[in-house]
Amino acid sequence: AVYDMNIMALKLAEDSQVRLPVLVASDGYFTSHQKRRVQTFTHRADVHAFVGEKPPEGYNQVLDRNNPITVGPYMNEPDYINNCYQQSVAMYNAADVFDRIRQEYAVLTGRDYPILDQYRMEDAEVAVFLMNSASEIVKDVVDQLRAQGIKAGSVAPNMIRPFPAKQIAEALRGVKAVTIGDRADSYGAHGGNMTNEIKAALFTHHVTDTLVISRIYGLGGKDFYAEDGHHMFKLAIDAAAAKEVAVPFDYYGHTPGDPNNAPKRVLEPLKYEDLKTGLITVARDEATGKLKVKVPPIRQLTKKPKRLAPGHGACPGCGIFSGLELFFKGIEGDIVALYQTGCAMVVTTGFPYSSHKATYIHNLFQNGAATLSGVVEMFWERKRRGELDSYGLQDDFTFVMITGDGGMDIGMGPAIGSALRNHKMIILEYDNEGYMNTGAQQSYSTPLGHRTSTSNVGKHQGGKLFHHKDTAQIMAATNIPYVFTGSESIPQDLLRKAAKAQYYAQNVGLVYGKILITCPLNWLSEEKIGQTLIDEAVNSCFFPLYDIEEGITTITYNPEDKGKRIPLGDWLKNMGKTKHLTRPEYADALKSFEDEVERRWMRLKAKHENAYL
């Protein structure tokens, strides 16, 4: 149905009586996480023939240079109401146009999608109204009830805009009771949106004898089974027998809480005195204006408690938490951490469990920086007012936003907004070169030629087609006080940068840092060589280690000076996602990747040597 409706949607959207965007929607989980057998057209030409040629002359084309047009102009009275009226007319026209198109498609394929899908509704006395995948499951329940002598039927819409109000009213005319399932609540409205629209349809078309039961179901991906369908029908059967609805609106599938199972604190809060070791010191040199940083050998910090507890759900060999913990070793005192959506969030906070020993906040890819910015400003304002003194909070509280490379794609705008306002916080990006939490799709940080689920390797494509985004340089261009890259491969270097980051985040403004971490699952690499892969990424100059302190670039580890520079291919050959690049047929892609790494490295060295760059 999803496949078919996307084809029909093109024809519908371009029809002269409609000309509106068309949205095809189905269960997100089923279409993104499951595999189904789909009957498709063998020849593209057949699809093109069905959809038809582009609209005839007379339609404005945005690419017609001889007839330039304005799209999306500002509009107000008296034109705005007229434009909205035109959209309304076109929307209602869509119903008749779709009905014609779906009949044409049925002739072509044998698959028909009427505006309202009715199953055994001819003489139904009780019915269930559901959408998408659940509506298919409940058809089996209808058959089972019919075998018991119960006149049951089901209704499901294939179109919800324009809302098929008349068809629904006619389908339910004569039905004694119907249970309507909504997968979302319209909070405070005594029913979900679909329920309230159906009630309005019945009222408008004078169907007054049908009892309506509203239930919210399936939230959070909760599966829908045949027994759930039987429950929905029982509600309708009981209402029909009693000629009234006992509970018009409720949730189905929720469970009462048991006070005995209330979450209990398992992890003891971190003690400030354990976090404030005094072994790390940062001070500004009055003569040079530069920071003087002192960090001990890492073994002296082993007694410093970990900020995250063991037992999280990360994949074996995941480099996120060893990288984060090393960075946190360089932070003295308390922190508040905000994690944007991503692997690190998902595997540490599946309710009711948490691996975080300190205050933790989560928000989405696109607004983590904005959220933590508000928290930071709240903290400092309440501190200024003296409102936090009674809590005994320390002055060196540090705010850290943890994000993946996907979060620095989707959330780049808010991050730059935080840079503009220069909030006193750290944005720390762990880069595993893809959207690993949702199936290893490519991100802007995925390098050229690397294989992901959306940049495959085959006869038409050899991995990602363009070079990776240099996030550190983008953030440096915003002129924030401190930017750095770091890696577990040089732990002392990362500790020093963490200490610097804390100083700037507490005293000056925004800090951005980027650390490269391994993802064995999607890098297609052995878990045991994670540290080696990071070392090779650094020593090949793919991931150079440097910082930019108040505009001055300093390379903090130069593999050439150490005699450790290695060819890029030595790193690539050890990962399943990139080893194809070492084959002769991908020589051009490898050369392009090597040239880009060298170009960025040479540019970085020039900045290191010249404070004006």
C-alpha angles and dihedrals in degrees: 000000000000090000094047096045093052089058092047090046091065092054092045095049093051097046112120091233093054118024093168132128112267123212121202111201134183138151106311094212095050094048097043106032106031135064120227132177108251127191108224137179113271094211127047088211090068091055091047091049091052095046090045134210122317114283113288125259114293094060113109112243120204090214096053102111091189092057109036115190138190117240122200100003123184107267134185141156127002096015100043096067090048092051092049089050090053091051090049092052091048091050093054090045088058091072095062093039092051091049090055093045095049090052090052089049092049090056090050099045109013089239116116129192111187116193088253120033107212122185119196091333096137094102101004118152096182127031144177122217115206138151136228121344096358090058090063093049093051091057088072088054090052089056092049092051092046088055087057092053096257114136098228131162140169135222130199129171123230089190128035099175115084085030109235092228098153094046092049092049091051092046091053097041105116093017109125097207137001130193113212119202119206124187091205133044123228090215114232095005097103091243144021122284094260091051093052092047091051091049089053090049092052092048094046093051095043099250099147105153100065114100115219126212118188123204132174110214145162099034118163093022094300107171122244116221135180091262088058088054090052089054091052090051093046089058089055094043092051092047092049092050094047093039089226139071113247095197111016095187132026144126120263121212099024120126131213117251120249113219088212089062096049110137112267127203109261101165118063115230115259115260117236093221090057091051096046099066098161088221092107119063132178125184135161116246104233092207099051101020090228126125120257110211128191120188126168126229107287093247088068089060096052091099090058104105120249115250092219126051124229119252100068121139102249119140117263109275095018108158098204101091100039087052094047094046091052090052091047090053086069093054116088120208132357127347138190110211127200115193119199117217110289144095095306091053098044097049097046106043113039100150127284091018130071134179093198119108095188134046110304131190129187129199135156132284093261103047111030094107092048091049096049090044088061092047091050094051091046090053096050094044093050089046090053090052092050092239094129098050092092089059092059092233117173123239092234097067108148126205118210129182113202116203139164125228088266089057089054088054099048094028098044093107096055090042091056088045089056088049090053090053092040097220117192099252144100125245108200118187122198107203117206091158100247151039090279097165093064102039110302099284117171120269129194086262092059105108126233114285096013116137120235133156088270098038103050131182117239144107093304101039138024102205126288113005101213141040125274126264116258097221095175092057091046091054091043088057089063088066096234115165099255137019126171145167121215144177142190087238090077103031098176090054092054092047091054091049092049090053091049090047091054092050093051093042091053099040112021117018147267123011127192124196134176127200126184115227134180128250107190093181095060100022085060090226136133115271093227095061097055094111091047092053092052091048090051093048089055097042093048087056090239088119107027120192115231144125135220110215114189090332098316116116120215125179103220097189124027113187090194092060089048093048090240103113110132133187115268090239091064088066097040097051092064096061126072091216093060110022090097087070090070091061119098095244090062096046093115093053091048091049091051091050092048091048092051093049090049092047092053092045093051091047090051091051090051090054090048091054097044121048091200093065 
